[in-house]
Amino acid sequence: MLHDRIERPLPETLFDAASARAQAYMASAADRPATPSARAIATLAGFREPMPQHGTEPSQVLHRLDEIGSPATVATTGGRYFGLVMGGALPVTIAANWLAAAWDQNAVFRWTSPVSAELEDVALDWLGALFDLPAGFGGSFVSGSSVASLTALAAARHAAFARAGWDVEEEGLAGAPPVTIVVSEEQHPSIFKALSLLGFGRNRCLRVPVDAQGRMRADALPRLDDRTIVCVQAGNVNTGAFDPAAEICTRAREAGAWVHVDGAFGLWAKTVPSMAALAAGFELGDSWSTDAHKWLNVPYDSGLVFVREPKHLRAAMSATAAYLMEGEEGAREPSHYTPQMSRRARSIEVWAALKHLGRDGVAEMVERCCAHARHFARELHLRGYKVLNDVVLNQVLVDFGSPEITRAVIADLQSGGICWCGGTVWQGHTAMRISVSSWATTAKDVELSLEAMDAAAERAR
Ligand SMILES: Cc1ncc(COP(=O)(O)O)c(C=O)c1O
């Protein structure tokens, strides 16, 4: 065999050392301050040096990375990081990620990585069942929800212009017939970014008013037609609220309009039987975006896009050239469904998480995070603080008494290291956001964080 003839010694001790260092880091995650100390951040200056002329031994490179890098990480894999909407990483997904790194697969084509393409097929199938997606849907693995929405809206753009007899991929937007975009006043900024990248313009869409929870008001929808794209949300980034999808999708369906569902984290409610009513109707959409790096708790970065009729996604994403060998007839060729060509094989960790958890495990993880969020809300209310939202999912908004006090509590927590929460302004009220999205959060983490919040509020008053 060829490898008998070529000497390529493997640096086994290097890999052992990397594994030992990574394991030591993970073992410390629960006790690590949520944010790095000022000293650890200052020490990062140690990385700054002129481009080295000569190389460094791999073991020394690793040593330097661990010594300077590890202390300056944000402990998002611990159980007390409640900023943005951030998942941790299930141990099985970290292990799968290590093996996948050794494989170093390029997921662009089936022939560049049969294993990645197969795991994409399998995982898409499973995700379709979890999210109640329509038969025949298509999808892909991208870097996160922002790119998933960009991808889905490119498919929607193709379909809307095709109905108007315009080939937008070939002709572009100059001189194109009008297409209307409908969003809510509470649409996530990533949708506006996607709309601007697609040439629709952030300001040219119709903004539908919302209710007190941030849900799009279906009664205020404009007239829809088959050249309209409506964006709805499963999970408002502040309140966790869900737009009334059944009503909006039914209206859109009657008019021939396209509905895109931004379900970055909220789509995972579809996996929980007790949340069926909350998540009802989103399966009636035409495209969906969600994250695996949020609630499925796989390592960054990992997003998912699904489209009811894959032909629109393919028309928007496909690129061909003589040197790009086509795969087997009839098999899904990954590159036709994503904006990227070369990319890492994200399906590996997604498959590992789903295989490890099973349907029950996914539902239990999502439900557990929501139970922690409800506990936060109940306890904060009992302690006299104002919870501003209906806690229907994993998001809690708290007002500690006044904007000044709330801001002081947030600053105190952020510098204290016990837990990390960010701030927001919710319909005119300054609030602290708590987002419980990590598999690693335990009841003890919640208790410790509640004590820290109470103590910070006490100091702020
Ligand atoms: C509703 C919603 N959409 C989109 C995004 C963007 O996701 P990502 O950062 O993975 O691109 C988020 C992030 O929190 C979100 O909450």
Tab-separated table of C-alpha atoms and ligand atoms in Angstrom:
chain	number	residue	atom	x	y	z
A	1	MET	CA	0.000	0.000	0.000
A	2	LEU	CA	1.085	3.543	-0.720
A	3	HIS	CA	1.329	4.573	2.911
A	4	ASP	CA	3.847	1.764	3.546
A	5	ARG	CA	6.209	3.569	1.262
A	6	ILE	CA	5.760	7.155	2.369
A	7	GLU	CA	7.079	8.107	5.767
A	8	ARG	CA	4.744	10.624	7.354
A	9	PRO	CA	5.205	10.388	11.099
A	10	LEU	CA	2.191	11.546	13.082
A	11	PRO	CA	2.883	13.901	15.966
A	12	GLU	CA	0.972	11.717	18.413
A	13	THR	CA	2.256	13.527	21.468
A	14	LEU	CA	0.998	16.774	19.955
A	15	PHE	CA	-2.516	15.387	19.632
A	16	ASP	CA	-2.352	13.905	23.134
A	17	ALA	CA	-1.274	17.289	24.444
A	18	ALA	CA	-4.089	19.056	22.567
A	19	SER	CA	-6.629	16.618	23.950
A	20	ALA	CA	-5.262	17.006	27.502
A	21	ARG	CA	-5.350	20.789	27.269
A	22	ALA	CA	-8.859	20.807	25.821
A	23	GLN	CA	-10.070	18.440	28.520
A	24	ALA	CA	-8.514	20.553	31.265
A	25	TYR	CA	-10.274	23.587	29.783
A	26	MET	CA	-13.622	21.809	29.664
A	27	ALA	CA	-13.227	20.516	33.211
A	28	SER	CA	-12.779	24.101	34.401
A	29	ALA	CA	-15.768	25.449	32.437
A	30	ALA	CA	-18.273	25.263	35.303
A	31	ASP	CA	-16.048	27.258	37.682
A	32	ARG	CA	-14.581	29.652	35.154
A	33	PRO	CA	-15.776	33.293	35.437
A	34	ALA	CA	-18.329	33.985	32.719
A	35	THR	CA	-16.018	36.589	31.210
A	36	PRO	CA	-12.197	36.753	31.210
A	37	SER	CA	-10.393	39.022	33.645
A	38	ALA	CA	-8.921	42.341	32.485
A	39	ARG	CA	-5.513	40.816	33.109
A	40	ALA	CA	-6.257	37.848	30.816
A	41	ILE	CA	-7.393	40.246	28.109
A	42	ALA	CA	-4.303	42.422	28.557
A	43	THR	CA	-2.134	39.304	28.258
A	44	LEU	CA	-3.478	38.771	24.716
A	45	ALA	CA	-0.930	41.429	23.720
A	46	GLY	CA	1.530	38.535	23.929
A	47	PHE	CA	0.192	37.350	20.546
A	48	ARG	CA	1.251	40.620	18.923
A	49	GLU	CA	4.604	40.190	17.284
A	50	PRO	CA	5.955	40.842	13.807
A	51	MET	CA	5.301	38.033	11.319
A	52	PRO	CA	7.896	35.466	12.424
A	53	GLN	CA	10.673	34.799	9.953
A	54	HIS	CA	11.266	31.304	11.276
A	55	GLY	CA	8.840	28.641	12.352
A	56	THR	CA	8.014	27.348	15.835
A	57	GLU	CA	7.664	23.768	17.023
A	58	PRO	CA	3.986	22.635	17.003
A	59	SER	CA	4.062	21.819	20.728
A	60	GLN	CA	5.233	25.342	21.497
A	61	VAL	CA	2.548	26.820	19.224
A	62	LEU	CA	-0.073	24.844	21.135
A	63	HIS	CA	1.428	25.810	24.479
A	64	ARG	CA	1.291	29.502	23.591
A	65	LEU	CA	-2.282	29.239	22.360
A	66	ASP	CA	-3.426	27.588	25.573
A	67	GLU	CA	-1.381	29.738	27.900
A	68	ILE	CA	-2.498	33.071	26.452
A	69	GLY	CA	-5.714	32.086	24.668
A	70	SER	CA	-7.628	29.871	27.104
A	71	PRO	CA	-7.811	32.424	29.963
A	72	ALA	CA	-9.110	35.067	27.531
A	73	THR	CA	-12.122	33.042	26.371
A	74	VAL	CA	-15.719	33.845	27.249
A	75	ALA	CA	-17.149	30.888	29.173
A	76	THR	CA	-20.060	30.228	26.846
A	77	THR	CA	-19.645	26.497	27.446
A	78	GLY	CA	-20.244	26.966	31.176
A	79	GLY	CA	-23.793	27.067	32.473
A	80	ARG	CA	-24.095	30.740	33.382
A	81	TYR	CA	-23.710	32.617	30.142
A	82	PHE	CA	-27.096	34.159	29.315
A	83	GLY	CA	-26.070	36.771	26.734
A	84	LEU	CA	-27.395	37.029	23.159
A	85	VAL	CA	-28.861	33.583	22.372
A	86	MET	CA	-25.870	31.294	22.800
A	87	GLY	CA	-25.796	27.535	23.056
A	88	GLY	CA	-22.870	25.599	24.477
A	89	ALA	CA	-21.421	22.493	22.854
A	90	LEU	CA	-22.577	19.012	23.843
A	91	PRO	CA	-19.547	16.801	24.606
A	92	VAL	CA	-20.428	14.395	21.785
A	93	THR	CA	-20.393	17.282	19.313
A	94	ILE	CA	-16.950	18.407	20.489
A	95	ALA	CA	-15.672	14.854	20.075
A	96	ALA	CA	-17.258	14.584	16.614
A	97	ASN	CA	-15.727	17.947	15.744
A	98	TRP	CA	-12.257	16.645	16.670
A	99	LEU	CA	-12.657	13.597	14.459
A	100	ALA	CA	-14.057	15.782	11.683
A	101	ALA	CA	-11.030	18.087	12.001
A	102	ALA	CA	-8.795	15.069	11.427
A	103	TRP	CA	-10.857	14.206	8.334
A	104	ASP	CA	-10.612	17.826	7.071
A	105	GLN	CA	-13.398	17.288	4.550
A	106	ASN	CA	-14.492	19.817	1.976
A	107	ALA	CA	-18.277	19.549	1.922
A	108	VAL	CA	-18.652	21.230	-1.481
A	109	PHE	CA	-19.520	18.113	-3.517
A	110	ARG	CA	-20.570	14.558	-2.858
A	111	TRP	CA	-17.328	13.398	-4.447
A	112	THR	CA	-15.171	15.720	-2.321
A	113	SER	CA	-16.744	14.194	0.782
A	114	PRO	CA	-19.146	11.261	0.470
A	115	VAL	CA	-19.414	11.053	4.258
A	116	SER	CA	-20.384	14.702	4.627
A	117	ALA	CA	-22.971	14.487	1.829
A	118	GLU	CA	-24.477	11.343	3.327
A	119	LEU	CA	-24.687	12.900	6.799
A	120	GLU	CA	-26.302	15.990	5.252
A	121	ASP	CA	-28.965	13.770	3.674
A	122	VAL	CA	-29.581	11.899	6.923
A	123	ALA	CA	-29.589	14.978	9.158
A	124	LEU	CA	-31.870	16.907	6.772
A	125	ASP	CA	-34.293	14.031	6.836
A	126	TRP	CA	-34.294	13.926	10.646
A	127	LEU	CA	-34.573	17.700	10.968
A	128	GLY	CA	-37.500	17.694	8.564
A	129	ALA	CA	-39.272	15.224	10.833
A	130	LEU	CA	-38.405	17.244	13.965
A	131	PHE	CA	-39.617	20.539	12.502
A	132	ASP	CA	-42.633	19.077	10.719
A	133	LEU	CA	-41.371	20.273	7.323
A	134	PRO	CA	-43.322	19.413	4.160
A	135	ALA	CA	-42.493	16.319	2.093
A	136	GLY	CA	-39.948	17.045	-0.628
A	137	PHE	CA	-38.341	20.043	1.114
A	138	GLY	CA	-34.690	20.850	0.474
A	139	GLY	CA	-32.061	22.418	2.632
A	140	SER	CA	-28.498	23.092	3.466
A	141	PHE	CA	-25.854	23.654	6.116
A	142	VAL	CA	-24.541	27.198	6.448
A	143	SER	CA	-22.689	29.295	8.998
A	144	GLY	CA	-25.669	30.538	11.022
A	145	SER	CA	-29.175	31.929	10.867
A	146	SER	CA	-28.101	35.177	9.213
A	147	VAL	CA	-26.678	33.312	6.234
A	148	ALA	CA	-29.562	30.832	6.345
A	149	SER	CA	-32.022	33.744	5.966
A	150	LEU	CA	-29.898	35.288	3.224
A	151	THR	CA	-29.943	31.955	1.401
A	152	ALA	CA	-33.668	31.395	1.901
A	153	LEU	CA	-34.511	34.933	0.807
A	154	ALA	CA	-32.392	34.471	-2.315
A	155	ALA	CA	-34.597	31.458	-3.107
A	156	ALA	CA	-37.702	33.541	-2.356
A	157	ARG	CA	-36.360	36.311	-4.587
A	158	HIS	CA	-35.871	33.828	-7.422
A	159	ALA	CA	-39.429	32.511	-7.066
A	160	ALA	CA	-41.081	35.948	-6.814
A	161	PHE	CA	-39.298	37.329	-9.886
A	162	ALA	CA	-39.809	34.119	-11.840
A	163	ARG	CA	-43.555	34.525	-11.304
A	164	ALA	CA	-43.237	38.017	-12.768
A	165	GLY	CA	-41.394	36.575	-15.765
A	166	TRP	CA	-38.012	37.966	-14.701
A	167	ASP	CA	-34.784	35.986	-14.349
A	168	VAL	CA	-33.160	37.835	-11.463
A	169	GLU	CA	-30.075	35.626	-11.359
A	170	GLU	CA	-29.254	36.492	-14.986
A	171	GLU	CA	-30.630	40.025	-15.275
A	172	GLY	CA	-30.141	41.440	-11.790
A	173	LEU	CA	-32.437	44.032	-10.264
A	174	ALA	CA	-31.999	47.004	-12.621
A	175	GLY	CA	-35.275	47.388	-14.518
A	176	ALA	CA	-36.881	44.461	-12.675
A	177	PRO	CA	-40.612	44.431	-11.911
A	178	PRO	CA	-41.518	45.332	-8.310
A	179	VAL	CA	-41.470	42.742	-5.531
A	180	THR	CA	-42.837	43.656	-2.100
A	181	ILE	CA	-41.166	42.621	1.145
A	182	VAL	CA	-43.240	42.527	4.328
A	183	VAL	CA	-41.554	42.419	7.745
A	184	SER	CA	-42.650	43.245	11.273
A	185	GLU	CA	-41.552	46.222	13.356
A	186	GLU	CA	-39.734	43.637	15.471
A	187	GLN	CA	-37.876	41.826	12.708
A	188	HIS	CA	-34.382	40.648	13.634
A	189	PRO	CA	-31.579	42.820	12.157
A	190	SER	CA	-30.165	39.829	10.272
A	191	ILE	CA	-33.227	39.924	7.990
A	192	PHE	CA	-32.565	43.565	7.134
A	193	LYS	CA	-28.943	42.712	6.440
A	194	ALA	CA	-30.042	39.901	4.122
A	195	LEU	CA	-32.526	42.200	2.360
A	196	SER	CA	-29.822	44.804	1.802
A	197	LEU	CA	-27.369	42.211	0.462
A	198	LEU	CA	-30.042	40.941	-1.929
A	199	GLY	CA	-30.638	44.424	-3.306
A	200	PHE	CA	-34.092	44.854	-1.767
A	201	GLY	CA	-32.996	47.691	0.509
A	202	ARG	CA	-33.583	47.899	4.230
A	203	ASN	CA	-35.999	50.796	3.986
A	204	ARG	CA	-38.109	49.660	1.097
A	205	CYS	CA	-40.014	46.962	2.976
A	206	LEU	CA	-43.432	47.322	4.551
A	207	ARG	CA	-43.225	47.125	8.349
A	208	VAL	CA	-46.234	45.612	10.082
A	209	PRO	CA	-46.933	46.790	13.655
A	210	VAL	CA	-46.525	44.371	16.565
A	211	ASP	CA	-48.335	43.684	19.840
A	212	ALA	CA	-46.935	44.072	23.367
A	213	GLN	CA	-44.932	40.828	23.055
A	214	GLY	CA	-43.456	41.792	19.684
A	215	ARG	CA	-45.722	39.534	17.610
A	216	MET	CA	-46.633	40.690	14.115
A	217	ARG	CA	-50.264	41.820	14.052
A	218	ALA	CA	-51.932	39.664	11.440
A	219	ASP	CA	-54.864	42.103	11.327
A	220	ALA	CA	-52.446	44.802	10.113
A	221	LEU	CA	-50.969	42.821	7.205
A	222	PRO	CA	-51.017	44.694	3.902
A	223	ARG	CA	-52.586	43.214	0.778
A	224	LEU	CA	-50.460	40.274	-0.364
A	225	ASP	CA	-49.923	38.895	-3.860
A	226	ASP	CA	-47.672	36.416	-5.603
A	227	ARG	CA	-44.872	38.965	-5.788
A	228	THR	CA	-44.756	39.426	-2.037
A	229	ILE	CA	-42.296	37.911	0.427
A	230	VAL	CA	-43.443	37.959	4.050
A	231	CYS	CA	-40.892	37.439	6.858
A	232	VAL	CA	-42.184	35.996	10.134
A	233	GLN	CA	-40.436	35.049	13.356
A	234	ALA	CA	-40.509	31.971	15.531
A	235	GLY	CA	-38.879	33.426	18.633
A	236	ASN	CA	-38.377	37.159	19.128
A	237	VAL	CA	-34.770	37.769	20.198
A	238	ASN	CA	-35.942	39.719	23.262
A	239	THR	CA	-39.228	38.152	24.359
A	240	GLY	CA	-39.127	34.750	22.642
A	241	ALA	CA	-42.613	35.488	21.243
A	242	PHE	CA	-43.922	33.777	18.109
A	243	ASP	CA	-45.697	35.544	15.258
A	244	PRO	CA	-49.208	34.171	14.530
A	245	ALA	CA	-47.898	31.940	11.742
A	246	ALA	CA	-51.056	29.972	10.981
A	247	GLU	CA	-53.036	33.097	10.205
A	248	ILE	CA	-50.258	34.829	8.269
A	249	CYS	CA	-49.284	31.728	6.280
A	250	THR	CA	-52.911	30.986	5.372
A	251	ARG	CA	-53.363	34.547	4.071
A	252	ALA	CA	-50.069	34.327	2.181
A	253	ARG	CA	-50.942	30.940	0.705
A	254	GLU	CA	-54.273	32.265	-0.608
A	255	ALA	CA	-52.457	35.181	-2.252
A	256	GLY	CA	-49.565	33.104	-3.619
A	257	ALA	CA	-47.033	35.003	-1.466
A	258	TRP	CA	-43.866	33.445	-0.040
A	259	VAL	CA	-43.414	33.246	3.752
A	260	HIS	CA	-39.917	33.054	5.208
A	261	VAL	CA	-39.683	31.885	8.827
A	262	ASP	CA	-36.769	33.201	10.895
A	263	GLY	CA	-36.641	30.511	13.555
A	264	ALA	CA	-33.047	31.003	14.706
A	265	PHE	CA	-33.862	29.477	18.088
A	266	GLY	CA	-37.678	29.390	18.232
A	267	LEU	CA	-38.053	26.745	15.544
A	268	TRP	CA	-36.698	24.250	18.099
A	269	ALA	CA	-39.997	24.660	20.006
A	270	LYS	CA	-41.405	22.469	17.225
A	271	THR	CA	-39.573	19.558	18.855
A	272	VAL	CA	-41.411	19.901	22.189
A	273	PRO	CA	-44.886	18.313	22.288
A	274	SER	CA	-46.094	20.661	25.055
A	275	MET	CA	-45.222	23.675	22.866
A	276	ALA	CA	-47.203	22.502	19.846
A	277	ALA	CA	-49.706	25.352	20.100
A	278	LEU	CA	-46.953	27.989	20.318
A	279	ALA	CA	-45.126	26.650	17.268
A	280	ALA	CA	-48.245	25.842	15.240
A	281	GLY	CA	-48.487	27.102	11.686
A	282	PHE	CA	-44.787	27.662	11.013
A	283	GLU	CA	-44.710	24.453	8.978
A	284	LEU	CA	-46.924	26.290	6.471
A	285	GLY	CA	-44.035	28.587	5.492
A	286	ASP	CA	-42.055	28.397	2.261
A	287	SER	CA	-38.581	28.682	3.782
A	288	TRP	CA	-37.050	28.456	7.235
A	289	SER	CA	-33.779	29.445	8.872
A	290	THR	CA	-32.495	28.190	12.191
A	291	ASP	CA	-29.289	27.652	14.117
A	292	ALA	CA	-27.707	24.449	15.302
A	293	HIS	CA	-25.114	26.437	17.279
A	294	LYS	CA	-27.902	27.893	19.401
A	295	TRP	CA	-30.313	25.303	20.720
A	296	LEU	CA	-28.878	22.101	19.310
A	297	ASN	CA	-25.688	23.000	21.189
A	298	VAL	CA	-23.145	22.121	18.515
A	299	PRO	CA	-19.868	24.074	18.168
A	300	TYR	CA	-19.778	27.293	16.138
A	301	ASP	CA	-20.577	27.916	13.454
A	302	SER	CA	-23.623	26.003	12.315
A	303	GLY	CA	-26.867	27.171	10.742
A	304	LEU	CA	-29.589	25.470	8.725
A	305	VAL	CA	-31.783	26.574	5.848
A	306	PHE	CA	-34.816	24.738	4.511
A	307	VAL	CA	-36.975	25.503	1.475
A	308	ARG	CA	-40.358	23.944	0.642
A	309	GLU	CA	-39.554	23.665	-3.066
A	310	PRO	CA	-35.833	22.976	-3.440
A	311	LYS	CA	-35.854	23.988	-7.112
A	312	HIS	CA	-35.974	27.662	-6.050
A	313	LEU	CA	-32.986	27.219	-3.731
A	314	ARG	CA	-31.087	25.441	-6.466
A	315	ALA	CA	-31.888	28.130	-9.021
A	316	ALA	CA	-30.562	30.795	-6.648
A	317	MET	CA	-27.432	28.957	-5.473
A	318	SER	CA	-26.207	26.753	-8.285
A	319	ALA	CA	-22.880	27.456	-9.996
A	320	THR	CA	-21.344	25.244	-12.641
A	321	ALA	CA	-18.101	25.129	-14.597
A	322	ALA	CA	-16.386	22.567	-16.795
A	323	TYR	CA	-13.838	21.663	-14.119
A	324	LEU	CA	-16.521	21.098	-11.452
A	325	MET	CA	-17.370	17.438	-11.868
A	326	GLU	CA	-21.075	16.697	-11.392
A	327	GLY	CA	-22.036	13.812	-9.141
A	328	GLU	CA	-24.305	10.882	-9.599
A	329	GLU	CA	-27.616	11.533	-11.369
A	330	GLY	CA	-30.465	11.927	-8.872
A	331	ALA	CA	-28.272	12.363	-5.765
A	332	ARG	CA	-28.441	15.706	-3.945
A	333	GLU	CA	-25.288	17.669	-4.764
A	334	PRO	CA	-24.586	19.881	-1.718
A	335	SER	CA	-22.955	22.767	-3.577
A	336	HIS	CA	-26.177	23.522	-5.483
A	337	TYR	CA	-27.949	24.517	-2.283
A	338	THR	CA	-25.547	26.865	-0.489
A	339	PRO	CA	-23.940	30.235	-1.169
A	340	GLN	CA	-20.524	28.778	-0.366
A	341	MET	CA	-18.505	26.357	-2.435
A	342	SER	CA	-15.704	25.053	-0.197
A	343	ARG	CA	-16.937	24.732	3.349
A	344	ARG	CA	-16.460	22.642	6.452
A	345	ALA	CA	-18.642	19.591	6.975
A	346	ARG	CA	-21.112	20.976	9.507
A	347	SER	CA	-23.438	18.018	9.083
A	348	ILE	CA	-21.062	15.879	11.147
A	349	GLU	CA	-21.729	17.602	14.467
A	350	VAL	CA	-25.420	18.101	13.684
A	351	TRP	CA	-25.788	14.383	12.986
A	352	ALA	CA	-23.809	13.528	16.168
A	353	ALA	CA	-26.057	15.723	18.333
A	354	LEU	CA	-29.275	14.310	16.845
A	355	LYS	CA	-28.039	10.714	17.025
A	356	HIS	CA	-26.937	11.194	20.630
A	357	LEU	CA	-30.051	12.992	21.862
A	358	GLY	CA	-32.784	11.398	19.801
A	359	ARG	CA	-36.150	13.103	19.462
A	360	ASP	CA	-36.791	12.829	23.219
A	361	GLY	CA	-33.397	14.238	24.148
A	362	VAL	CA	-33.759	17.285	21.889
A	363	ALA	CA	-37.196	18.032	23.338
A	364	GLU	CA	-35.946	17.525	26.891
A	365	MET	CA	-32.991	19.901	26.378
A	366	VAL	CA	-35.193	22.638	24.910
A	367	GLU	CA	-37.857	22.188	27.568
A	368	ARG	CA	-35.234	22.180	30.368
A	369	CYS	CA	-33.884	25.564	29.202
A	370	CYS	CA	-37.447	26.941	29.130
A	371	ALA	CA	-38.116	25.619	32.640
A	372	HIS	CA	-34.973	27.431	33.875
A	373	ALA	CA	-36.205	30.625	32.171
A	374	ARG	CA	-39.609	30.311	33.868
A	375	HIS	CA	-37.845	29.768	37.203
A	376	PHE	CA	-35.757	32.900	36.669
A	377	ALA	CA	-38.921	34.870	35.892
A	378	ARG	CA	-40.858	33.517	38.899
A	379	GLU	CA	-38.020	34.152	41.358
A	380	LEU	CA	-37.237	37.625	40.041
A	381	HIS	CA	-40.916	38.523	40.267
A	382	LEU	CA	-41.083	37.208	43.851
A	383	ARG	CA	-38.050	39.317	44.729
A	384	GLY	CA	-39.913	42.412	43.553
A	385	TYR	CA	-38.415	42.943	40.100
A	386	LYS	CA	-40.550	43.464	37.041
A	387	VAL	CA	-40.570	40.793	34.347
A	388	LEU	CA	-41.549	42.588	31.159
A	389	ASN	CA	-42.466	39.686	28.888
A	390	ASP	CA	-44.663	36.602	28.914
A	391	VAL	CA	-42.027	33.908	29.350
A	392	VAL	CA	-43.256	31.500	26.689
A	393	LEU	CA	-39.820	30.201	25.747
A	394	ASN	CA	-36.254	30.715	27.018
A	395	GLN	CA	-36.098	34.535	27.090
A	396	VAL	CA	-36.669	36.731	30.154
A	397	LEU	CA	-36.655	40.540	30.246
A	398	VAL	CA	-36.214	42.163	33.647
A	399	ASP	CA	-36.569	45.728	34.844
A	400	PHE	CA	-34.853	46.201	38.220
A	401	GLY	CA	-36.677	49.436	39.072
A	402	SER	CA	-35.361	52.171	36.803
A	403	PRO	CA	-33.170	52.390	33.677
A	404	GLU	CA	-30.209	53.501	35.829
A	405	ILE	CA	-30.579	50.620	38.286
A	406	THR	CA	-31.079	48.078	35.496
A	407	ARG	CA	-27.991	49.320	33.663
A	408	ALA	CA	-26.002	49.240	36.927
A	409	VAL	CA	-27.112	45.635	37.603
A	410	ILE	CA	-26.029	44.578	34.108
A	411	ALA	CA	-22.625	46.283	34.483
A	412	ASP	CA	-22.163	44.745	37.944
A	413	LEU	CA	-22.984	41.222	36.674
A	414	GLN	CA	-20.784	41.607	33.630
A	415	SER	CA	-17.784	42.576	35.727
A	416	GLY	CA	-18.578	40.142	38.551
A	417	GLY	CA	-18.041	36.949	36.571
A	418	ILE	CA	-20.727	34.770	38.232
A	419	CYS	CA	-23.053	35.046	35.254
A	420	TRP	CA	-23.321	37.152	32.134
A	421	CYS	CA	-26.436	38.985	30.939
A	422	GLY	CA	-26.795	41.696	28.337
A	423	GLY	CA	-29.145	44.643	28.106
A	424	THR	CA	-31.778	45.847	25.696
A	425	VAL	CA	-34.516	48.412	25.336
A	426	TRP	CA	-37.866	46.701	25.044
A	427	GLN	CA	-40.700	48.913	23.797
A	428	GLY	CA	-39.230	51.889	25.613
A	429	HIS	CA	-38.176	50.035	28.793
A	430	THR	CA	-34.518	49.475	29.634
A	431	ALA	CA	-34.233	45.792	30.473
A	432	MET	CA	-31.795	43.015	31.244
A	433	ARG	CA	-32.022	40.000	28.926
A	434	ILE	CA	-31.679	36.438	30.194
A	435	SER	CA	-31.449	33.832	27.438
A	436	VAL	CA	-31.198	30.215	28.610
A	437	SER	CA	-29.938	28.256	25.623
A	438	SER	CA	-27.182	25.980	26.892
A	439	TRP	CA	-27.435	22.268	27.660
A	440	ALA	CA	-24.940	22.939	30.472
A	441	THR	CA	-27.167	25.211	32.601
A	442	THR	CA	-28.259	23.482	35.798
A	443	ALA	CA	-30.684	24.430	38.567
A	444	LYS	CA	-27.605	25.290	40.680
A	445	ASP	CA	-26.381	27.695	37.975
A	446	VAL	CA	-29.778	29.387	38.022
A	447	GLU	CA	-29.718	29.712	41.835
A	448	LEU	CA	-26.170	31.135	41.822
A	449	SER	CA	-27.142	33.591	39.101
A	450	LEU	CA	-30.303	34.675	40.930
A	451	GLU	CA	-28.246	35.384	44.050
A	452	ALA	CA	-25.771	37.403	41.967
A	453	MET	CA	-28.628	39.378	40.363
A	454	ASP	CA	-30.228	40.088	43.711
A	455	ALA	CA	-26.930	41.196	45.230
A	456	ALA	CA	-26.190	43.427	42.225
A	457	ALA	CA	-29.649	45.014	42.458
A	458	GLU	CA	-29.122	45.583	46.186
A	459	ARG	CA	-25.819	47.386	45.462
A	460	ALA	CA	-27.357	49.378	42.620
A	461	ARG	CA	-30.159	50.691	44.859
B	1	LIG	C1	-34.410	35.689	15.657
B	1	LIG	C2	-32.960	35.658	15.237
B	1	LIG	N1	-32.657	35.659	13.935
B	1	LIG	C3	-31.363	35.626	13.516
B	1	LIG	C4	-30.331	35.593	14.406
B	1	LIG	C5	-28.922	35.593	13.890
B	1	LIG	O1	-28.320	34.329	14.073
B	1	LIG	P1	-26.782	34.089	13.777
B	1	LIG	O2	-26.028	34.949	14.745
B	1	LIG	O3	-26.579	32.640	14.005
B	1	LIG	O4	-26.524	34.484	12.368
B	1	LIG	C6	-30.605	35.600	15.773
B	1	LIG	C7	-29.520	35.589	16.759
B	1	LIG	O5	-29.740	35.612	17.942
B	1	LIG	C8	-31.966	35.622	16.198
B	1	LIG	O6	-32.286	35.605	17.494
